[in-house]
Short mmCIF file of N, CA and C in Angstrom, two decimals:
data_model
loop_
_atom_site.label_atom_id
_atom_site.label_comp_id
_atom_site.label_asym_id
_atom_site.label_seq_id
_atom_site.Cartn_x
_atom_site.Cartn_y
_atom_site.Cartn_z
N MET A 1 -29.81 -119.06 -202.98
CA MET A 1 -30.90 -119.59 -203.98
C MET A 1 -31.04 -119.11 -205.02
N THR A 2 -30.51 -119.08 -206.20
CA THR A 2 -30.56 -118.26 -207.45
C THR A 2 -32.17 -118.12 -208.18
N ARG A 3 -32.36 -116.85 -208.13
CA ARG A 3 -33.85 -116.27 -208.32
C ARG A 3 -33.00 -115.58 -209.79
N THR A 4 -34.05 -116.36 -210.77
CA THR A 4 -34.10 -116.25 -211.88
C THR A 4 -34.83 -113.89 -212.33
N PRO A 5 -34.10 -113.31 -213.39
CA PRO A 5 -34.09 -112.36 -213.18
C PRO A 5 -35.49 -112.06 -212.95
N ASP A 6 -36.60 -112.53 -213.14
CA ASP A 6 -38.75 -112.42 -213.67
C ASP A 6 -38.66 -112.05 -211.69
N GLN A 7 -38.40 -112.94 -210.89
CA GLN A 7 -38.26 -113.35 -209.45
C GLN A 7 -37.85 -112.09 -209.09
N ARG A 8 -36.69 -111.68 -209.23
CA ARG A 8 -35.99 -110.28 -208.39
C ARG A 8 -36.65 -109.37 -208.63
N ARG A 9 -36.83 -108.71 -210.04
CA ARG A 9 -37.54 -107.64 -210.28
C ARG A 9 -38.81 -107.78 -209.78
N ARG A 10 -40.10 -108.84 -209.39
CA ARG A 10 -41.33 -108.96 -208.96
C ARG A 10 -40.89 -109.02 -207.44
N ARG A 11 -39.54 -108.72 -206.74
CA ARG A 11 -40.06 -109.45 -205.35
C ARG A 11 -39.30 -107.44 -205.19
N GLN A 12 -38.75 -107.17 -205.65
CA GLN A 12 -38.63 -105.88 -205.70
C GLN A 12 -39.32 -104.84 -206.18
N ALA A 13 -40.10 -105.86 -206.41
CA ALA A 13 -41.68 -104.25 -206.63
C ALA A 13 -42.22 -104.88 -205.76
N VAL A 14 -42.58 -106.12 -204.74
CA VAL A 14 -43.30 -106.22 -203.42
C VAL A 14 -42.99 -105.31 -202.14
N GLY A 15 -41.75 -104.87 -202.31
CA GLY A 15 -40.61 -104.72 -201.35
C GLY A 15 -40.48 -103.04 -201.57
N GLY A 16 -40.71 -102.77 -201.85
CA GLY A 16 -40.96 -101.33 -203.51
C GLY A 16 -43.02 -100.39 -202.92
N THR A 17 -43.59 -101.13 -202.95
CA THR A 17 -44.84 -101.17 -202.55
C THR A 17 -45.01 -101.14 -201.43
N MET A 18 -44.56 -102.27 -200.56
CA MET A 18 -44.55 -102.74 -198.74
C MET A 18 -43.38 -100.71 -198.46
N PHE A 19 -42.61 -100.85 -198.63
CA PHE A 19 -41.79 -99.55 -198.43
C PHE A 19 -43.72 -98.58 -198.48
N GLY A 20 -43.18 -98.21 -199.41
CA GLY A 20 -44.01 -97.06 -199.60
C GLY A 20 -46.00 -96.85 -198.72
N VAL A 21 -46.02 -98.04 -199.12
CA VAL A 21 -47.22 -98.74 -197.90
C VAL A 21 -46.92 -97.86 -196.63
N GLY A 22 -45.73 -98.57 -196.14
CA GLY A 22 -45.14 -98.81 -194.75
C GLY A 22 -45.35 -96.78 -194.11
N ILE A 23 -44.41 -96.13 -195.42
CA ILE A 23 -44.38 -95.05 -195.09
C ILE A 23 -45.48 -93.52 -195.31
N VAL A 24 -46.38 -94.37 -196.05
CA VAL A 24 -48.08 -93.77 -195.95
C VAL A 24 -48.10 -93.92 -194.51
N LEU A 25 -49.06 -95.26 -193.60
CA LEU A 25 -48.65 -95.95 -192.00
C LEU A 25 -48.26 -95.41 -191.31
N LEU A 26 -46.90 -94.93 -192.08
CA LEU A 26 -46.07 -93.46 -191.32
C LEU A 26 -46.43 -92.73 -190.91
N PHE A 27 -46.78 -92.00 -191.55
CA PHE A 27 -47.54 -90.83 -191.26
C PHE A 27 -49.60 -89.85 -191.15
N MET A 28 -49.49 -91.41 -190.79
CA MET A 28 -51.50 -91.16 -190.20
C MET A 28 -50.79 -91.69 -189.39
N ALA A 29 -49.60 -92.32 -188.83
CA ALA A 29 -49.37 -92.68 -187.44
C ALA A 29 -48.79 -91.56 -186.93
N THR A 30 -48.37 -90.11 -187.40
CA THR A 30 -47.75 -89.59 -186.54
C THR A 30 -48.23 -88.32 -186.39
N TRP A 31 -50.18 -87.84 -187.51
CA TRP A 31 -51.50 -88.19 -186.39
C TRP A 31 -51.82 -88.43 -185.33
N MET A 32 -51.99 -89.64 -186.14
CA MET A 32 -52.90 -91.00 -184.73
C MET A 32 -52.95 -91.08 -183.81
N PHE A 33 -51.39 -91.91 -183.62
CA PHE A 33 -50.69 -91.83 -182.67
C PHE A 33 -50.92 -90.27 -181.20
N PRO A 34 -50.53 -89.66 -181.44
CA PRO A 34 -50.08 -88.50 -179.90
C PRO A 34 -51.52 -88.15 -180.24
N GLU A 35 -52.34 -88.77 -181.15
CA GLU A 35 -54.32 -87.96 -180.70
C GLU A 35 -54.50 -89.03 -179.48
N GLY A 36 -54.80 -90.03 -180.41
CA GLY A 36 -54.95 -91.38 -179.27
C GLY A 36 -53.98 -91.13 -177.81
N LEU A 37 -52.78 -91.26 -177.78
CA LEU A 37 -52.65 -90.98 -176.31
C LEU A 37 -52.81 -89.71 -175.37
N ILE A 38 -53.30 -88.65 -176.18
CA ILE A 38 -53.69 -87.74 -175.44
C ILE A 38 -55.48 -87.95 -175.42
N HIS A 39 -56.68 -88.57 -175.77
CA HIS A 39 -57.09 -88.77 -175.33
C HIS A 39 -57.50 -89.65 -174.18
N VAL A 40 -56.50 -91.00 -174.34
CA VAL A 40 -55.67 -91.59 -173.16
C VAL A 40 -55.56 -91.22 -172.11
N ALA A 41 -55.17 -90.80 -171.71
CA ALA A 41 -54.82 -89.82 -170.98
C ALA A 41 -56.00 -88.34 -170.20
N ARG A 42 -56.41 -87.90 -171.14
CA ARG A 42 -57.83 -87.33 -170.97
C ARG A 42 -58.91 -88.85 -169.47
N ALA A 43 -59.11 -89.34 -170.47
CA ALA A 43 -59.99 -90.12 -169.76
C ALA A 43 -59.81 -90.92 -168.27
N THR A 44 -57.90 -91.09 -168.90
CA THR A 44 -57.76 -91.63 -167.30
C THR A 44 -57.11 -90.10 -166.03
N ALA A 45 -57.73 -89.18 -166.35
CA ALA A 45 -56.44 -88.46 -165.34
C ALA A 45 -57.91 -88.26 -163.82
N GLU A 46 -57.12 -87.55 -163.18
CA GLU A 46 -57.14 -88.73 -161.71
C GLU A 46 -58.37 -87.05 -161.35
N ILE A 47 -58.54 -86.46 -161.92
CA ILE A 47 -59.21 -84.66 -161.44
C ILE A 47 -59.59 -84.01 -163.17
N ASP A 48 -61.30 -84.60 -163.55
CA ASP A 48 -61.95 -84.71 -164.04
C ASP A 48 -61.98 -84.38 -165.61
N PRO A 49 -61.70 -86.64 -165.14
CA PRO A 49 -61.91 -87.67 -167.06
C PRO A 49 -62.39 -87.01 -168.07
N VAL A 50 -62.34 -86.89 -168.58
CA VAL A 50 -63.51 -86.44 -169.74
C VAL A 50 -63.00 -87.98 -170.02
N PRO A 51 -64.66 -88.49 -171.00
CA PRO A 51 -64.45 -89.79 -171.58
C PRO A 51 -64.63 -89.82 -172.74
N MET A 52 -64.43 -92.16 -172.11
CA MET A 52 -63.70 -92.64 -174.45
C MET A 52 -64.44 -91.40 -175.48
N THR A 53 -64.11 -90.57 -176.36
CA THR A 53 -65.44 -90.78 -177.32
C THR A 53 -64.83 -91.72 -178.46
N GLY A 54 -65.52 -91.50 -179.48
CA GLY A 54 -65.35 -93.08 -181.06
C GLY A 54 -63.70 -92.74 -181.41
N ARG A 55 -64.04 -91.10 -181.89
CA ARG A 55 -63.07 -90.55 -182.22
C ARG A 55 -61.83 -90.96 -180.91
N GLY A 56 -61.57 -90.50 -180.55
CA GLY A 56 -60.58 -91.12 -178.63
C GLY A 56 -59.62 -92.98 -179.47
N TRP A 57 -61.15 -93.35 -179.25
CA TRP A 57 -61.38 -94.62 -179.19
C TRP A 57 -60.04 -95.68 -180.83
N PHE A 58 -61.04 -95.06 -181.81
CA PHE A 58 -60.02 -95.16 -183.19
C PHE A 58 -58.56 -94.84 -183.56
N THR A 59 -57.98 -93.90 -182.55
CA THR A 59 -56.99 -92.74 -183.01
C THR A 59 -56.82 -93.03 -182.10
N ALA A 60 -56.53 -94.08 -180.62
CA ALA A 60 -55.71 -94.65 -179.96
C ALA A 60 -55.85 -95.86 -179.73
N ILE A 61 -56.09 -97.06 -180.53
CA ILE A 61 -56.25 -98.72 -181.63
C ILE A 61 -55.44 -99.13 -182.41
N PHE A 62 -55.73 -97.27 -183.83
CA PHE A 62 -56.01 -97.96 -184.99
C PHE A 62 -54.04 -96.71 -184.74
N GLY A 63 -54.31 -96.15 -184.17
CA GLY A 63 -52.20 -95.87 -184.21
C GLY A 63 -50.72 -96.40 -183.61
N SER A 64 -51.50 -96.54 -182.79
CA SER A 64 -50.44 -97.92 -182.25
C SER A 64 -50.51 -98.78 -183.39
N ILE A 65 -51.35 -99.77 -184.04
CA ILE A 65 -51.69 -100.37 -184.68
C ILE A 65 -50.31 -99.66 -185.91
N ALA A 66 -50.35 -98.80 -186.17
CA ALA A 66 -50.19 -98.43 -187.52
C ALA A 66 -48.98 -97.99 -187.00
N LEU A 67 -48.81 -97.07 -186.21
CA LEU A 67 -47.25 -97.23 -186.19
C LEU A 67 -46.74 -98.60 -185.66
N VAL A 68 -46.93 -99.75 -185.94
CA VAL A 68 -46.43 -101.37 -185.65
C VAL A 68 -45.94 -101.36 -186.40
N VAL A 69 -46.26 -101.65 -186.92
CA VAL A 69 -47.19 -101.77 -189.13
C VAL A 69 -45.91 -101.04 -189.98
N SER A 70 -46.15 -99.78 -189.81
CA SER A 70 -45.02 -99.42 -190.32
C SER A 70 -43.95 -99.32 -190.05
N GLY A 71 -43.94 -99.28 -189.62
CA GLY A 71 -42.38 -99.71 -189.20
C GLY A 71 -41.58 -101.37 -189.47
N VAL A 72 -42.62 -102.16 -189.68
CA VAL A 72 -42.23 -103.49 -189.85
C VAL A 72 -42.56 -103.74 -191.57
N LEU A 73 -43.59 -102.92 -192.56
CA LEU A 73 -43.46 -102.78 -193.04
C LEU A 73 -42.48 -102.14 -194.01
N ILE A 74 -41.83 -101.02 -193.71
CA ILE A 74 -40.70 -100.68 -193.57
C ILE A 74 -39.14 -101.40 -193.66
N PHE A 75 -39.31 -102.37 -192.80
CA PHE A 75 -38.46 -102.93 -192.53
C PHE A 75 -38.45 -104.04 -193.23
N TRP A 76 -39.32 -104.76 -193.62
CA TRP A 76 -39.24 -105.28 -194.49
C TRP A 76 -40.45 -105.48 -195.42
N GLY A 77 -39.33 -104.17 -196.71
CA GLY A 77 -39.60 -104.17 -197.78
C GLY A 77 -37.95 -103.00 -198.40
N PHE A 78 -37.42 -102.51 -197.76
CA PHE A 78 -36.91 -102.09 -197.69
C PHE A 78 -35.23 -104.04 -197.29
N TRP A 79 -35.97 -104.22 -196.72
CA TRP A 79 -34.83 -105.69 -196.91
C TRP A 79 -35.70 -107.06 -198.31
N LEU A 80 -36.11 -107.04 -198.55
CA LEU A 80 -36.49 -107.22 -200.07
C LEU A 80 -36.37 -106.79 -200.77
N ARG A 81 -35.86 -105.67 -201.15
CA ARG A 81 -35.30 -104.64 -202.64
C ARG A 81 -34.44 -104.89 -202.54
N GLN A 82 -33.41 -104.62 -201.05
CA GLN A 82 -31.60 -105.60 -201.30
C GLN A 82 -31.36 -107.03 -201.83
N ALA A 83 -32.43 -107.85 -200.87
CA ALA A 83 -32.09 -109.19 -200.61
C ALA A 83 -32.17 -109.88 -202.28
N ASN A 84 -32.60 -108.52 -203.25
CA ASN A 84 -33.37 -108.99 -204.32
C ASN A 84 -32.33 -108.36 -205.96
N THR A 85 -31.14 -107.85 -205.19
CA THR A 85 -30.73 -106.82 -206.11
C THR A 85 -29.96 -107.27 -207.32
N ASP A 86 -29.61 -107.69 -208.30
CA ASP A 86 -28.98 -108.75 -209.30
C ASP A 86 -28.03 -109.09 -208.55
N ALA A 87 -27.46 -110.77 -209.25
CA ALA A 87 -26.30 -110.59 -208.61
C ALA A 87 -24.92 -110.53 -209.90
N VAL A 88 -23.86 -110.15 -208.99
CA VAL A 88 -22.69 -110.51 -209.86
C VAL A 88 -22.68 -110.92 -210.05
N THR A 89 -22.10 -111.14 -212.15
CA THR A 89 -21.57 -111.53 -212.11
C THR A 89 -20.11 -111.19 -213.05
N ASP A 90 -19.57 -112.09 -213.45
CA ASP A 90 -18.16 -112.68 -213.89
C ASP A 90 -17.71 -111.19 -214.26
N GLU A 91 -17.73 -110.63 -215.48
CA GLU A 91 -17.60 -109.28 -215.63
C GLU A 91 -17.68 -107.94 -215.07
N ASP A 92 -18.53 -107.79 -213.68
CA ASP A 92 -18.50 -107.12 -212.86
C ASP A 92 -17.33 -108.06 -212.18
N ARG A 93 -17.21 -109.11 -211.15
CA ARG A 93 -15.56 -108.88 -211.00
C ARG A 93 -14.29 -108.74 -211.60
N ALA A 94 -14.54 -109.33 -213.46
CA ALA A 94 -13.09 -107.96 -213.52
C ALA A 94 -12.86 -107.65 -214.17
N LEU A 95 -13.82 -106.41 -214.22
CA LEU A 95 -14.33 -104.78 -213.96
C LEU A 95 -12.86 -104.02 -213.22
N ASP A 96 -13.78 -105.00 -211.24
CA ASP A 96 -13.50 -104.73 -209.82
C ASP A 96 -12.15 -104.90 -209.90
N GLU A 97 -11.40 -106.07 -210.72
CA GLU A 97 -9.98 -107.08 -210.51
C GLU A 97 -9.71 -105.17 -211.40
N ALA A 98 -10.33 -105.26 -212.59
CA ALA A 98 -9.19 -104.72 -213.14
C ALA A 98 -9.09 -102.73 -212.90
N TRP A 99 -9.50 -101.99 -212.30
CA TRP A 99 -10.00 -100.60 -212.55
C TRP A 99 -10.30 -101.11 -210.59
N GLY A 100 -10.48 -101.11 -209.68
CA GLY A 100 -10.64 -101.63 -207.99
C GLY A 100 -12.65 -101.78 -207.90
N GLU A 101 -12.64 -101.72 -206.51
CA GLU A 101 -14.25 -101.77 -206.91
C GLU A 101 -14.71 -99.63 -205.91
N GLU A 102 -13.64 -98.80 -205.89
CA GLU A 102 -14.83 -97.69 -205.49
C GLU A 102 -16.60 -97.77 -206.30
N ALA A 103 -16.62 -96.65 -206.34
CA ALA A 103 -17.86 -96.47 -206.50
C ALA A 103 -17.27 -95.39 -207.27
N PHE A 104 -16.68 -94.18 -206.44
CA PHE A 104 -16.29 -92.92 -207.26
C PHE A 104 -15.74 -93.11 -207.27
N THR A 105 -14.91 -91.88 -208.33
CA THR A 105 -13.60 -90.92 -209.24
C THR A 105 -13.29 -89.76 -208.61
N ASP A 106 -12.35 -89.59 -208.10
CA ASP A 106 -12.50 -87.55 -208.34
C ASP A 106 -12.26 -86.82 -209.17
N TYR A 107 -14.12 -85.53 -208.99
CA TYR A 107 -13.93 -84.67 -209.72
C TYR A 107 -13.31 -83.75 -210.41
N ASP A 108 -12.30 -83.75 -211.80
CA ASP A 108 -11.11 -82.35 -211.31
C ASP A 108 -11.86 -81.63 -212.64
N LEU A 109 -12.46 -80.32 -212.63
CA LEU A 109 -12.80 -79.88 -213.48
C LEU A 109 -12.15 -79.64 -214.23
N GLU A 110 -11.12 -78.87 -214.20
CA GLU A 110 -9.98 -78.67 -214.93
C GLU A 110 -9.54 -79.87 -216.15
N SER A 111 -9.07 -81.12 -215.42
CA SER A 111 -9.04 -82.30 -216.71
C SER A 111 -10.50 -82.54 -218.16
N PHE A 112 -11.05 -81.71 -217.17
CA PHE A 112 -12.67 -82.89 -218.93
C PHE A 112 -12.39 -81.16 -219.35
N HIS A 113 -12.21 -80.16 -218.92
CA HIS A 113 -12.52 -79.00 -219.53
C HIS A 113 -11.00 -77.39 -218.85
N PRO A 114 -10.17 -77.83 -219.45
CA PRO A 114 -9.46 -76.59 -219.17
C PRO A 114 -8.70 -75.29 -219.46
N THR A 115 -9.73 -75.59 -220.44
CA THR A 115 -9.29 -73.66 -220.51
C THR A 115 -11.63 -73.37 -220.05
N ARG A 116 -11.77 -73.96 -219.39
CA ARG A 116 -14.13 -74.10 -220.02
C ARG A 116 -13.30 -72.31 -219.26
N PHE A 117 -13.24 -71.60 -217.84
CA PHE A 117 -13.43 -70.78 -217.33
C PHE A 117 -12.12 -69.86 -217.40
N SER A 118 -11.24 -69.81 -218.76
CA SER A 118 -10.12 -69.21 -218.87
C SER A 118 -10.80 -68.24 -219.72
N PRO A 119 -10.60 -66.28 -219.82
CA PRO A 119 -11.45 -65.54 -220.85
C PRO A 119 -10.36 -65.28 -221.95
N GLU A 120 -9.02 -66.27 -222.08
CA GLU A 120 -8.90 -65.66 -223.89
C GLU A 120 -9.63 -67.68 -223.73
N ASP A 121 -10.69 -68.23 -223.68
CA ASP A 121 -11.48 -68.89 -224.06
C ASP A 121 -12.24 -68.22 -225.52
N ASP A 122 -13.00 -67.39 -224.93
CA ASP A 122 -14.31 -67.30 -225.96
C ASP A 122 -13.64 -65.79 -226.79
N GLY A 123 -12.05 -65.54 -226.09
CA GLY A 123 -11.11 -65.08 -227.15
C GLY A 123 -12.03 -62.94 -226.67
N GLY A 124 -12.63 -63.55 -225.45
CA GLY A 124 -12.35 -62.11 -224.56
C GLY A 124 -14.03 -61.27 -225.37
N ALA A 125 -14.43 -62.03 -225.92
CA ALA A 125 -16.60 -61.40 -225.80
C ALA A 125 -17.27 -62.14 -226.02
N GLY A 126 -16.97 -61.90 -224.24
CA GLY A 126 -17.96 -62.29 -223.36
C GLY A 126 -18.89 -63.96 -223.98
N SER A 127 -19.13 -64.77 -224.48
CA SER A 127 -19.83 -65.82 -225.05
C SER A 127 -18.76 -66.78 -225.42
N ARG A 128 -18.91 -68.03 -225.39
CA ARG A 128 -18.48 -69.13 -225.94
C ARG A 128 -18.67 -69.69 -226.46
N PHE A 129 -19.87 -69.63 -227.15
CA PHE A 129 -20.62 -69.74 -228.34
C PHE A 129 -19.45 -68.96 -229.24
N ARG A 130 -19.58 -69.48 -230.49
CA ARG A 130 -19.45 -68.69 -232.26
C ARG A 130 -19.98 -69.27 -232.80
#
């Protein structure tokens, strides 16, 4: 299915928004879900049970929902962004064929600045700028 660049950008934006909302929900779930489990454990204890309060019900129910929904949103948003990247063009293929598909090359400082750290570079004055 061929998409126009505008469609890809829009879907990437929607995917990024979904991913961001999923991260926020995950943070909320890290607070609510454990607290909800504690309230449920206290309410179901055999010795000296404590009745569920409104906060206990809220954290138990919405903590579980936030945990599941955050996972779905994070994965779906990430997939949506990755599935709508820019298409490979003929120029990209030609460059890969000419230069290889490696994304990184080794960085050799001496090949770019052969005298950068040499004391003779600044004439012994202690400054590179003259």
